[in-house]
PDB file of C-alpha atoms and ligand atoms in Angstrom:
ATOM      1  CA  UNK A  20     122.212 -40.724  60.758  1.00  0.00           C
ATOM      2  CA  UNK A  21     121.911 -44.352  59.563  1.00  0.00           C
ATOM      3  CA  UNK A  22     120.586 -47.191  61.874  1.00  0.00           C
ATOM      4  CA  UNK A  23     123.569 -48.590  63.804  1.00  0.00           C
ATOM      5  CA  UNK A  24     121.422 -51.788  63.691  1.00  0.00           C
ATOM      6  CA  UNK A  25     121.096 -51.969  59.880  1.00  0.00           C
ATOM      7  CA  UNK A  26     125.057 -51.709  59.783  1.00  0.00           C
ATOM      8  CA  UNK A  27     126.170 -54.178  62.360  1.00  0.00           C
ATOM      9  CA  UNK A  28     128.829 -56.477  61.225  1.00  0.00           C
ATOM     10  CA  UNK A  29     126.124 -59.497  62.420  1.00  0.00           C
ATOM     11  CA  UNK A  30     125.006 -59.235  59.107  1.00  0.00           C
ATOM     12  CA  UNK A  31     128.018 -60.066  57.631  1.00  0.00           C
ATOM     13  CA  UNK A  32     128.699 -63.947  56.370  1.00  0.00           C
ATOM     14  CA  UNK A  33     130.512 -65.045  58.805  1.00  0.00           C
ATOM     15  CA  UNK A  34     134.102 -66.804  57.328  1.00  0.00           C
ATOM     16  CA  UNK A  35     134.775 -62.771  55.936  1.00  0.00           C
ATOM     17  CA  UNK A  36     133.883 -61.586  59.261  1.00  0.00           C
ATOM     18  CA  UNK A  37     136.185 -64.384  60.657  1.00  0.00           C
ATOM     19  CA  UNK A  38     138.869 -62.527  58.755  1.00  0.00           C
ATOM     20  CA  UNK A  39     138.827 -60.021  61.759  1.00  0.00           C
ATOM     21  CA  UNK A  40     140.613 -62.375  63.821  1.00  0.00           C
ATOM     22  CA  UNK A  41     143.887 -63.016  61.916  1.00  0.00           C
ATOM     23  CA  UNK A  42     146.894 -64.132  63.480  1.00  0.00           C
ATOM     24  CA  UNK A  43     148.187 -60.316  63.040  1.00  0.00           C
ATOM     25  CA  UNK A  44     145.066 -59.064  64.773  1.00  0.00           C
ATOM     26  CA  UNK A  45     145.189 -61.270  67.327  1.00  0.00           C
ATOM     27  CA  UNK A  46     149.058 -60.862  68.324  1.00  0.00           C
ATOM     28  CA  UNK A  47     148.954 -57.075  68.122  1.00  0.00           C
ATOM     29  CA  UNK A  48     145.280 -56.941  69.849  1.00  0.00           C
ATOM     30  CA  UNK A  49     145.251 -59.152  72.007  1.00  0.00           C
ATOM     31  CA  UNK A  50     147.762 -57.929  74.653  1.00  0.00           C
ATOM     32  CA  UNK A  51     146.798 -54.788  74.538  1.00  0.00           C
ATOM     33  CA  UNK A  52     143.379 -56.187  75.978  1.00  0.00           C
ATOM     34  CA  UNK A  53     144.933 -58.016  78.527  1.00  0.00           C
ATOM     35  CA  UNK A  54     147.220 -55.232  79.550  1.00  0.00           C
ATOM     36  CA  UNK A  55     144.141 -52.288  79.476  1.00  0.00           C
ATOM     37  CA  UNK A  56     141.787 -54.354  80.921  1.00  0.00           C
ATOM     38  CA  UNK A  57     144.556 -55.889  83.339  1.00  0.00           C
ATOM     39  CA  UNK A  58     143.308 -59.207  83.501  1.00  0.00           C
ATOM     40  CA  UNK A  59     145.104 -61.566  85.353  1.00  0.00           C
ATOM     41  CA  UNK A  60     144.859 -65.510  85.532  1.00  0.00           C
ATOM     42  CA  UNK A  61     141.455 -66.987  86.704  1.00  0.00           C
ATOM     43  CA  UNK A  62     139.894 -63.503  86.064  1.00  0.00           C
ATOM     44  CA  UNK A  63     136.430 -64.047  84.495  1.00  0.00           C
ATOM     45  CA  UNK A  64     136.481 -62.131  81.698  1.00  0.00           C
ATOM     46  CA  UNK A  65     133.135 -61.216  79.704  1.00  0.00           C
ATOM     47  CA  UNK A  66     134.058 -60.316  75.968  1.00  0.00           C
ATOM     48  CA  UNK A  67     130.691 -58.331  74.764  1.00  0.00           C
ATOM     49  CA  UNK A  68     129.659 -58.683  70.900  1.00  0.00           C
ATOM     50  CA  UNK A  69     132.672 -61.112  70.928  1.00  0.00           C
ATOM     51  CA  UNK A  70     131.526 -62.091  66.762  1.00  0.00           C
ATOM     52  CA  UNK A  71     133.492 -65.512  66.091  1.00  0.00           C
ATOM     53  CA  UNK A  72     135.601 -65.224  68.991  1.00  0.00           C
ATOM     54  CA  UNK A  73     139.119 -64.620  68.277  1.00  0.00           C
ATOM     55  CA  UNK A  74     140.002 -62.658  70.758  1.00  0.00           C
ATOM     56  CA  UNK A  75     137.883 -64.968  73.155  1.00  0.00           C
ATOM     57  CA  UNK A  76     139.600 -67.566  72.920  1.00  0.00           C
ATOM     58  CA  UNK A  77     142.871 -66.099  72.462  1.00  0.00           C
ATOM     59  CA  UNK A  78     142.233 -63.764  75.548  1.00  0.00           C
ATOM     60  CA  UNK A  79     141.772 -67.199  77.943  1.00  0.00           C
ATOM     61  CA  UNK A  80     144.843 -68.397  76.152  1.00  0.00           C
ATOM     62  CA  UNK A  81     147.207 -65.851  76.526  1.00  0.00           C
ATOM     63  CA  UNK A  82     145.648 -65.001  80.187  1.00  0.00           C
ATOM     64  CA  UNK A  83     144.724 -68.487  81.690  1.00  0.00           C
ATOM     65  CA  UNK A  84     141.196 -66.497  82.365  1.00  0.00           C
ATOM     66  CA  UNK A  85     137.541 -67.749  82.311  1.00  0.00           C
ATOM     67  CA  UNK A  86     136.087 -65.759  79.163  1.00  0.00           C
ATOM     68  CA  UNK A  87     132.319 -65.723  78.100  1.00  0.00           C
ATOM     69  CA  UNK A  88     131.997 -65.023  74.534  1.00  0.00           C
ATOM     70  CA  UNK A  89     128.258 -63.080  73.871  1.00  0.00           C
ATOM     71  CA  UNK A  90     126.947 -61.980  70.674  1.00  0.00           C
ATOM     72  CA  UNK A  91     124.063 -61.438  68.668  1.00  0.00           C
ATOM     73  CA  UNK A  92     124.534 -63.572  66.698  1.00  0.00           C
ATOM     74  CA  UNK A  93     123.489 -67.357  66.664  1.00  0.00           C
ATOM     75  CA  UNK A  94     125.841 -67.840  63.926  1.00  0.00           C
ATOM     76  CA  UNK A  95     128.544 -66.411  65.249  1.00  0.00           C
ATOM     77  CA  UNK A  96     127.987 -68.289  68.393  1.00  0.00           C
ATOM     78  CA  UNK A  97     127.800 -71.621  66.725  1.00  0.00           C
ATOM     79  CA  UNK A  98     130.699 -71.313  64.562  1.00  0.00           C
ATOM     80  CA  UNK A  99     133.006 -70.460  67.700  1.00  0.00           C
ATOM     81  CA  UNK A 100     131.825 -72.728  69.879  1.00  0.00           C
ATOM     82  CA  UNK A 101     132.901 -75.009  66.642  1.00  0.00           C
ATOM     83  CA  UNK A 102     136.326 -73.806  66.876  1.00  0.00           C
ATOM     84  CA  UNK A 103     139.025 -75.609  68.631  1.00  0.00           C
ATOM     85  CA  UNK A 104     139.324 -75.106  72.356  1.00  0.00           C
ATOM     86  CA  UNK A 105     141.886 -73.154  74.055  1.00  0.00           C
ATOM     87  CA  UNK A 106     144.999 -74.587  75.454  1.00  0.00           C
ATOM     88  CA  UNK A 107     145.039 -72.804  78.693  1.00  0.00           C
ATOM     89  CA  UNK A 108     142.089 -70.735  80.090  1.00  0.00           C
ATOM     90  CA  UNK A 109     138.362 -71.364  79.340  1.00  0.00           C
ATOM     91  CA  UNK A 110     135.301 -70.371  77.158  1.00  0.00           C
ATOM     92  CA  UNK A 111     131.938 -70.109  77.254  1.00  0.00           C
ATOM     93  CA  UNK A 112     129.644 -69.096  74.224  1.00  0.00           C
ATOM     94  CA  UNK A 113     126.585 -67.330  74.928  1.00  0.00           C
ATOM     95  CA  UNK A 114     123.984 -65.537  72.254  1.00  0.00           C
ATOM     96  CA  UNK A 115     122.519 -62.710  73.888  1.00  0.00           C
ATOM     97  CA  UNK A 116     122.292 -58.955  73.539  1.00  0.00           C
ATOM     98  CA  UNK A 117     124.739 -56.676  74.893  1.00  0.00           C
ATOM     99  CA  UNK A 118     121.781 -54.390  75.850  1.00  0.00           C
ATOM    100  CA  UNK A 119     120.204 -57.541  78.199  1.00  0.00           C
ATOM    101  CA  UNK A 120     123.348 -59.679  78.958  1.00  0.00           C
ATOM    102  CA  UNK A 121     122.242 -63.232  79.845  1.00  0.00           C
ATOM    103  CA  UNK A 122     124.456 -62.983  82.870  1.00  0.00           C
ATOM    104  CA  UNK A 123     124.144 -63.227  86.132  1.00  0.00           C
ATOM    105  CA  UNK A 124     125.030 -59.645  88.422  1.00  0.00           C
ATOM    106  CA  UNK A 125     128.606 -59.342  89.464  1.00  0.00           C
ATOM    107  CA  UNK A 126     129.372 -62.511  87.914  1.00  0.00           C
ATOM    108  CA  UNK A 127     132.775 -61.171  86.133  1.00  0.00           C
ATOM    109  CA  UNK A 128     136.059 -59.483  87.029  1.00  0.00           C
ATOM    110  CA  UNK A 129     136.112 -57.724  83.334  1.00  0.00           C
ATOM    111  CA  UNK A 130     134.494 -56.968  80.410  1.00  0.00           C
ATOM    112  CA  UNK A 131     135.412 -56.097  76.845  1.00  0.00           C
ATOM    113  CA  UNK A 132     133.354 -53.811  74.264  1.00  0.00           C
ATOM    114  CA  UNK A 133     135.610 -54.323  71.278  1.00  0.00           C
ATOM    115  CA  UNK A 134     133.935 -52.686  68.369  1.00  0.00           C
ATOM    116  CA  UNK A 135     130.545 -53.276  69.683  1.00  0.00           C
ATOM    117  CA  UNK A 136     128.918 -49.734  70.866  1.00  0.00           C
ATOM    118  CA  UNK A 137     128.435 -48.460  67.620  1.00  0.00           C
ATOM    119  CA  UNK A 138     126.336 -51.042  66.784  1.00  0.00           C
ATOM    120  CA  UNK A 139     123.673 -51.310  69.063  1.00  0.00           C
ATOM    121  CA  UNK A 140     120.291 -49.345  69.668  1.00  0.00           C
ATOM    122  CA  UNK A 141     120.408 -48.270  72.802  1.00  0.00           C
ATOM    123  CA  UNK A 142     124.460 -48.291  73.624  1.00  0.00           C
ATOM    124  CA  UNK A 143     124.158 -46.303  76.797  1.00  0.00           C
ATOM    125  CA  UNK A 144     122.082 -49.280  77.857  1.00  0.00           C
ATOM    126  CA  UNK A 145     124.952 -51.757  77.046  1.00  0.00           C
ATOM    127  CA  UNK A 146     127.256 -49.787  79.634  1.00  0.00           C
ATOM    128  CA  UNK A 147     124.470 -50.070  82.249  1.00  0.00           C
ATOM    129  CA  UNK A 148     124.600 -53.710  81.874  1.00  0.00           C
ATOM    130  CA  UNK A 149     128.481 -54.097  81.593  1.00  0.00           C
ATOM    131  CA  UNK A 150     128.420 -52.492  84.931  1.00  0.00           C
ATOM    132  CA  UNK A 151     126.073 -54.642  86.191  1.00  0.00           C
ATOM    133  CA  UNK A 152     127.924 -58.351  85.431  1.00  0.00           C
ATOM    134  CA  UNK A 153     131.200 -57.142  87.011  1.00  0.00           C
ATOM    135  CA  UNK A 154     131.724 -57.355  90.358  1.00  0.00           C
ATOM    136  CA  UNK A 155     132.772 -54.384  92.721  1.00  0.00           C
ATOM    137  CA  UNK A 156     136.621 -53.509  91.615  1.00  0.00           C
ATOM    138  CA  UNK A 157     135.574 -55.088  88.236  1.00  0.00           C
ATOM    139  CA  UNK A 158     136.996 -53.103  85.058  1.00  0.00           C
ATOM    140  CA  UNK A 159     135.698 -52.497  81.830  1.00  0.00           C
ATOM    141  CA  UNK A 160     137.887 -51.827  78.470  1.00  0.00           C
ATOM    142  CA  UNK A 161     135.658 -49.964  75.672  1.00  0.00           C
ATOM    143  CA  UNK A 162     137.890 -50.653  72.182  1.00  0.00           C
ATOM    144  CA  UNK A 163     136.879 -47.824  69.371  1.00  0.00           C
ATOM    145  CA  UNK A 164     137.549 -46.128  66.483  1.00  0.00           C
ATOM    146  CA  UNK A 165     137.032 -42.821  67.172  1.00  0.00           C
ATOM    147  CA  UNK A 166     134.501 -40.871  64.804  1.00  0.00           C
ATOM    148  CA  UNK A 167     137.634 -37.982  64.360  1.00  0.00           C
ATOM    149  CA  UNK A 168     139.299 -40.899  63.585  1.00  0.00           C
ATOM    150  CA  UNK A 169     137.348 -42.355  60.613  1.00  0.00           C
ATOM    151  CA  UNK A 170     137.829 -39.897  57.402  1.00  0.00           C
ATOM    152  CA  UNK A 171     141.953 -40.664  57.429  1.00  0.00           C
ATOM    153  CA  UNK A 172     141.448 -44.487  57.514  1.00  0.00           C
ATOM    154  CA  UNK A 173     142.025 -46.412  54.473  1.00  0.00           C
ATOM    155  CA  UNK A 174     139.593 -47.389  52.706  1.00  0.00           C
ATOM    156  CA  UNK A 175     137.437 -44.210  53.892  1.00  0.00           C
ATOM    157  CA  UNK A 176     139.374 -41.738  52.605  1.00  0.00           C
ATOM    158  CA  UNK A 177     138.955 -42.990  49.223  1.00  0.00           C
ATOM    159  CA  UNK A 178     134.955 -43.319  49.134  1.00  0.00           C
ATOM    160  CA  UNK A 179     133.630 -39.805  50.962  1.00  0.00           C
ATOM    161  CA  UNK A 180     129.992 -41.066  51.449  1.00  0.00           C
ATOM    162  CA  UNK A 181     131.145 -44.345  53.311  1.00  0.00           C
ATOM    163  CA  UNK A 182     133.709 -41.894  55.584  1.00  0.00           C
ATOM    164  CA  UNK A 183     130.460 -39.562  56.260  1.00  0.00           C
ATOM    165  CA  UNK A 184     128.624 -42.199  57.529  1.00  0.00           C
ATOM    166  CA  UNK A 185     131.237 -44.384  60.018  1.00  0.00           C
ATOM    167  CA  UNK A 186     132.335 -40.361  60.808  1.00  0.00           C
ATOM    168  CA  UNK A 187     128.639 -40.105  61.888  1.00  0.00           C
ATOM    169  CA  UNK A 188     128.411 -43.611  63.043  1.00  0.00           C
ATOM    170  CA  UNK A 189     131.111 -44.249  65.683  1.00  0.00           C
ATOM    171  CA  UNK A 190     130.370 -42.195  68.690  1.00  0.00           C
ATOM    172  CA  UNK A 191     132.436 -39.869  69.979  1.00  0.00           C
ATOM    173  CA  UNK A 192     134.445 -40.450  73.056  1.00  0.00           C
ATOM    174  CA  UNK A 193     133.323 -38.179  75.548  1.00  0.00           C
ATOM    175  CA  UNK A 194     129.794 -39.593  74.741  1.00  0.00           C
ATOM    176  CA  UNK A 195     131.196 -42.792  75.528  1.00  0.00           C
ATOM    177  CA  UNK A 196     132.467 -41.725  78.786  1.00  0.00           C
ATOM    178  CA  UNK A 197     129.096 -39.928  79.339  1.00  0.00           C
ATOM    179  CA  UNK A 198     127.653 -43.980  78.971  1.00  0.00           C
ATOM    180  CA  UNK A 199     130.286 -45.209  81.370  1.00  0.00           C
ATOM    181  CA  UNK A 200     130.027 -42.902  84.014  1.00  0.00           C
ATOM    182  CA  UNK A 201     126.188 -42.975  84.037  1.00  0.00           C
ATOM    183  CA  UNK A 202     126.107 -46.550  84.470  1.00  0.00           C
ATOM    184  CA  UNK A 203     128.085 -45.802  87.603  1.00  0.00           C
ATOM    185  CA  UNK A 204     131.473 -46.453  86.361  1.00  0.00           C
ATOM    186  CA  UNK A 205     135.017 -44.428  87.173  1.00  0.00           C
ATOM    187  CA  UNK A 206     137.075 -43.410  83.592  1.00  0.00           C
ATOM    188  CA  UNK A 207     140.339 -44.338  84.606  1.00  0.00           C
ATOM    189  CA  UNK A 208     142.387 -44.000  81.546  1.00  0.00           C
ATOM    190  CA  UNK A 209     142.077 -43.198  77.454  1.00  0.00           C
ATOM    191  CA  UNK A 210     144.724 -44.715  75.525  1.00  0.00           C
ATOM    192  CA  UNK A 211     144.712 -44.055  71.318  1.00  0.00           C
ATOM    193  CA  UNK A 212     146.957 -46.549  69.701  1.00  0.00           C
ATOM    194  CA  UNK A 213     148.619 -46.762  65.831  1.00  0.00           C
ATOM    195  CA  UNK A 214     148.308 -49.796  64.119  1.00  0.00           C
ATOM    196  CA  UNK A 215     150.278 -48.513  61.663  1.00  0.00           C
ATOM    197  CA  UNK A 216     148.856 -51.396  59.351  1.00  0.00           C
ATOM    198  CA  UNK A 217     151.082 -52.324  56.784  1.00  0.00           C
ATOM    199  CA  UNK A 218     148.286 -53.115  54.082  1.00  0.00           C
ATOM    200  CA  UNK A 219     147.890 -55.481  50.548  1.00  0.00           C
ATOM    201  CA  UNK A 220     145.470 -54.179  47.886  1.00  0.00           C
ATOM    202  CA  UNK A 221     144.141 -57.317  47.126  1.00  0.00           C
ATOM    203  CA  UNK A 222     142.878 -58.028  50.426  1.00  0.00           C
ATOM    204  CA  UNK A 223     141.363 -54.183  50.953  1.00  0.00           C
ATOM    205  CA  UNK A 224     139.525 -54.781  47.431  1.00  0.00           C
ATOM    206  CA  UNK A 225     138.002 -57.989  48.048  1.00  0.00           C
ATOM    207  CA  UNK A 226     136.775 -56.910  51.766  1.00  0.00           C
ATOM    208  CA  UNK A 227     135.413 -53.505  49.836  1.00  0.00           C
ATOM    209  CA  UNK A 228     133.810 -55.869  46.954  1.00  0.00           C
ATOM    210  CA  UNK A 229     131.887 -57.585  49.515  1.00  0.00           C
ATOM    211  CA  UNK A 230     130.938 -54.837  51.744  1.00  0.00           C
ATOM    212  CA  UNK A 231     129.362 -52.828  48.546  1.00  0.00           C
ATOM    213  CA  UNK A 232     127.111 -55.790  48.143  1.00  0.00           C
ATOM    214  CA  UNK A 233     125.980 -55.630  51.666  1.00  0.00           C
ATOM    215  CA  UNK A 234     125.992 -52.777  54.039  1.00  0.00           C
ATOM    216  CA  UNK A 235     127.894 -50.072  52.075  1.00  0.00           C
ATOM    217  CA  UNK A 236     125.293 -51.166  49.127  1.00  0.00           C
ATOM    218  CA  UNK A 237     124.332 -47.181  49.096  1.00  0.00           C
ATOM    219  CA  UNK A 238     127.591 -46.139  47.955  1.00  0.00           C
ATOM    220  CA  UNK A 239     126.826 -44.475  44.014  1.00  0.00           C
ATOM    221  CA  UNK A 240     128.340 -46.597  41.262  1.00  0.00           C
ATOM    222  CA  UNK A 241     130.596 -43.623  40.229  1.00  0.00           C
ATOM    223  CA  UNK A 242     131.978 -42.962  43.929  1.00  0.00           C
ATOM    224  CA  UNK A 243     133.074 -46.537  43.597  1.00  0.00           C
ATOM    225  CA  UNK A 244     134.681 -46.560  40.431  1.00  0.00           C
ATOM    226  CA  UNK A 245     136.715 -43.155  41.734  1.00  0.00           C
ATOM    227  CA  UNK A 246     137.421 -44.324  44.686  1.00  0.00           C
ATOM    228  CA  UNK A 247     138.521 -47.460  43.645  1.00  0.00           C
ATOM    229  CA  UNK A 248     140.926 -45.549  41.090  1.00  0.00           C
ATOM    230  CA  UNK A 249     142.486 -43.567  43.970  1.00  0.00           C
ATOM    231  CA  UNK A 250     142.886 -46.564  46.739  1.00  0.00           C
ATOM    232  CA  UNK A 251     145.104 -48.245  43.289  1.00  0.00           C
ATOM    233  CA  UNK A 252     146.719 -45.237  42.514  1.00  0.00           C
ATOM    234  CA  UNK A 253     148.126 -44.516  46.056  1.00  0.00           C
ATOM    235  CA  UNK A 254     149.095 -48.370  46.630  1.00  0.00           C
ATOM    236  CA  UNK A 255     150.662 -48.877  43.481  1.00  0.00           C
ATOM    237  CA  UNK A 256     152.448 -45.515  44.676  1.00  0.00           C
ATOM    238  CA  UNK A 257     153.896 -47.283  47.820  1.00  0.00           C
ATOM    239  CA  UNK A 258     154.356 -50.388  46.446  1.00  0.00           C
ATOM    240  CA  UNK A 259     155.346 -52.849  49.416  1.00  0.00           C
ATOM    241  CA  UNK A 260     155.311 -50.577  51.471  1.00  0.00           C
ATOM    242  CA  UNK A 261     151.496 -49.200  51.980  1.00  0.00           C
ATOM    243  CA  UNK A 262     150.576 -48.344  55.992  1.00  0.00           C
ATOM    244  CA  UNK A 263     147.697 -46.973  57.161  1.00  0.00           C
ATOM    245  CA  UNK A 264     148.322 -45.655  61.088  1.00  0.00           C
ATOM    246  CA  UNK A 265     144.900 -46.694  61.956  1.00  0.00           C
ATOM    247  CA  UNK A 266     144.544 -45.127  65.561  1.00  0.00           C
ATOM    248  CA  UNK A 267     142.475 -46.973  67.899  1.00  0.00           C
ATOM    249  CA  UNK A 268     140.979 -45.751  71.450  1.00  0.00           C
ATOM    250  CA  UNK A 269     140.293 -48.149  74.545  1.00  0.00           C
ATOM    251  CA  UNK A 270     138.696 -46.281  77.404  1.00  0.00           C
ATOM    252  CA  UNK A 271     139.156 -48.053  80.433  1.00  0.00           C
ATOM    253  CA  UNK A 272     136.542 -47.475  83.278  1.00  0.00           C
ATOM    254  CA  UNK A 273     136.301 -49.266  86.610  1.00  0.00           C
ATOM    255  CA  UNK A 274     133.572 -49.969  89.209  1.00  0.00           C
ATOM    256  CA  UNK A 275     134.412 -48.743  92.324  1.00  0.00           C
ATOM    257  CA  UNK A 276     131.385 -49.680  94.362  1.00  0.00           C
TER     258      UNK A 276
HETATM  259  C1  SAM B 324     132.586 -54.986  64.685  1.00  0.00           C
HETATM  260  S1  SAM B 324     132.171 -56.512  65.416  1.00  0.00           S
HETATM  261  C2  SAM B 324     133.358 -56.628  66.721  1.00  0.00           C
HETATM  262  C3  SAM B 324     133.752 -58.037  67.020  1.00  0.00           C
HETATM  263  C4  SAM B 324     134.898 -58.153  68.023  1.00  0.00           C
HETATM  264  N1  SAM B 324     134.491 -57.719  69.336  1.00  0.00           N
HETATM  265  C5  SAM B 324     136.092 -57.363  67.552  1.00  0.00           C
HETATM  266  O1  SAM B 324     136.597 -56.519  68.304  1.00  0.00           O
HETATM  267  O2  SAM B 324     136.545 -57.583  66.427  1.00  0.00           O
HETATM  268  C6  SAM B 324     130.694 -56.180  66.316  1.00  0.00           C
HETATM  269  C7  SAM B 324     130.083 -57.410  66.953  1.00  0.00           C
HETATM  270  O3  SAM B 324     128.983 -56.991  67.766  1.00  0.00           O
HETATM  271  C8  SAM B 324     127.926 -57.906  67.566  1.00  0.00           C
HETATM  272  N2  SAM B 324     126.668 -57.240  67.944  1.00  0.00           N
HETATM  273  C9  SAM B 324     125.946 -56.338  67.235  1.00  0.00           C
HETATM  274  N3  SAM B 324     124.869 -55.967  67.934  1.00  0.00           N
HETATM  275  C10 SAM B 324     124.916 -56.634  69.123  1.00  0.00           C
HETATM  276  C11 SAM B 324     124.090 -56.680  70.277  1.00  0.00           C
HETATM  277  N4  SAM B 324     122.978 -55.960  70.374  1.00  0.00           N
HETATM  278  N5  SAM B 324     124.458 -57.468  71.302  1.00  0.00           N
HETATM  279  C12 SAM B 324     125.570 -58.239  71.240  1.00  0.00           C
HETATM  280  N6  SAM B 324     126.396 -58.244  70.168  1.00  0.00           N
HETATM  281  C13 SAM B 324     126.075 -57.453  69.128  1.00  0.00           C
HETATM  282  C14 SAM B 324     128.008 -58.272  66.097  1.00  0.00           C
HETATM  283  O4  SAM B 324     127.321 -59.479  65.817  1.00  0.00           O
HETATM  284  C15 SAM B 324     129.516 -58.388  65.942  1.00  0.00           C
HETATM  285  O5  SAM B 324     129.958 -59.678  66.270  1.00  0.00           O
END
């Protein structure tokens, strides 16, 4: 297995990880968040490994809630605490680690983990420490792609060797249940969710171009070149009209006492 660490998206530069939050992201996304983790005006919201903060900001916005934005990484941080404020709502930009939150205990009403447990060390940790910021009644949402989910995705499918890895890489979801309920949480609910992701081949070529320079560097030359052949092939097939269904999983936990 490879080292979650030595893949995090922290080592990304950070205007292509910016990309994350488009306006599409955030509009389909962001709701979704609000309405899983069920966060209601004034709620203060922790959003854990929250990268540039997209959905940070967007999450006060749309939610008139008090979120905390914590990752990292310092660049991250600084570029969104650079970023304009929200209308409605507040942030707050902390770096910390999601394994130590620099937080104070039951300080929040919710927390996020968007994309984030596959990336740490010690991610059983992380849900230890989600449960202790929130508050008793507090809820926490758990976003992932699930590891059965992985090989279909485009552009995995195309490039076996990166598929084996994320396949390896994202955990399973009972094991991330296992993490919530030993930090003390409740599973409440699973929800898996289609994108259905109507995609451009320019944009999933230069996002792969980059990535094989940085943390899919181990992908063989000729892997690329075939895969590459195949992603073309199949877009060029459904010209205009390309989707990928994408399903996503949010786990939604709560802490009863
Ligand atoms: C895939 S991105 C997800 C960003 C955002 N939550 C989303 O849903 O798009 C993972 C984020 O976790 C952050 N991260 C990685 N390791 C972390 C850690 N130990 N503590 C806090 N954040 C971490 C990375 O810097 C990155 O911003």
């Amino acid at each position: 297995m490879r080292d979650p660490v030595a893949c995090s998206s922290a080592q990304l530069p950070t205007e292509h990880f910016n990309a994350r939050f488009s306006d599409e992201n955030v509009a389909f996304l962001v709701p979704i968040f609000i309405d899983c983790a069920d966060i209601e005006a004034g709620h203060r919201v922790l959003d854990i490994g929250c990268g540039t903060g997209g959905f940070t900001r967007a999450i006060a916005d749309m939610a008139s809630a008090a979120v905390t934005g914590v990752d990292i990484s310092d660049r991250f941080i600084e570029f969104a605490r650079n970023a304009p404020e929200p209308q409605r709502g507040a942030v707050t930009w902390k770096v910390g680690s999601a394994e130590s939150l620099p937080v104070a205990d039951a300080s929040f009403d919710r927390a996020l983990l968007s994309l984030v447990l596959h990336q740490l060390a010690n991610p059983r940790l992380a849900a230890f420490e989600a449960f202790r910021s929130l508050a008793v009644a507090g809820r926490a949402v758990v976003r992932t792609v699930a590891s059965e989910d992985v090989a279909a995705r485009v552009p995995y499918r195309f490039f076996p060797s990166m598929s084996a890895t994320d396949t390896d890489r994202m955990p399973p979801l009972t094991k991330i249940e296992g993490w919530l309920q030993d930090a003390g949480f409740v599973i409440t609910e699973r929800r898996r969710i289609f994108r259905n992701r109507k995609l451009n081949l320019a944009d999933q070529e230069r996002t792969l171009l980059l990535e094989f320079d940085g943390r899919y560097s181990f992908i063989p030359g000729q892997e690329r070149e075939d895969g590459l052949r195949l992603m073309r092939a199949e877009a060029e097939e459904n010209a205009g009209n390309w989707i990928d269904p994408r399903p996503e999983s949010f786990v939604i936990a709560s802490k009863q006492n």
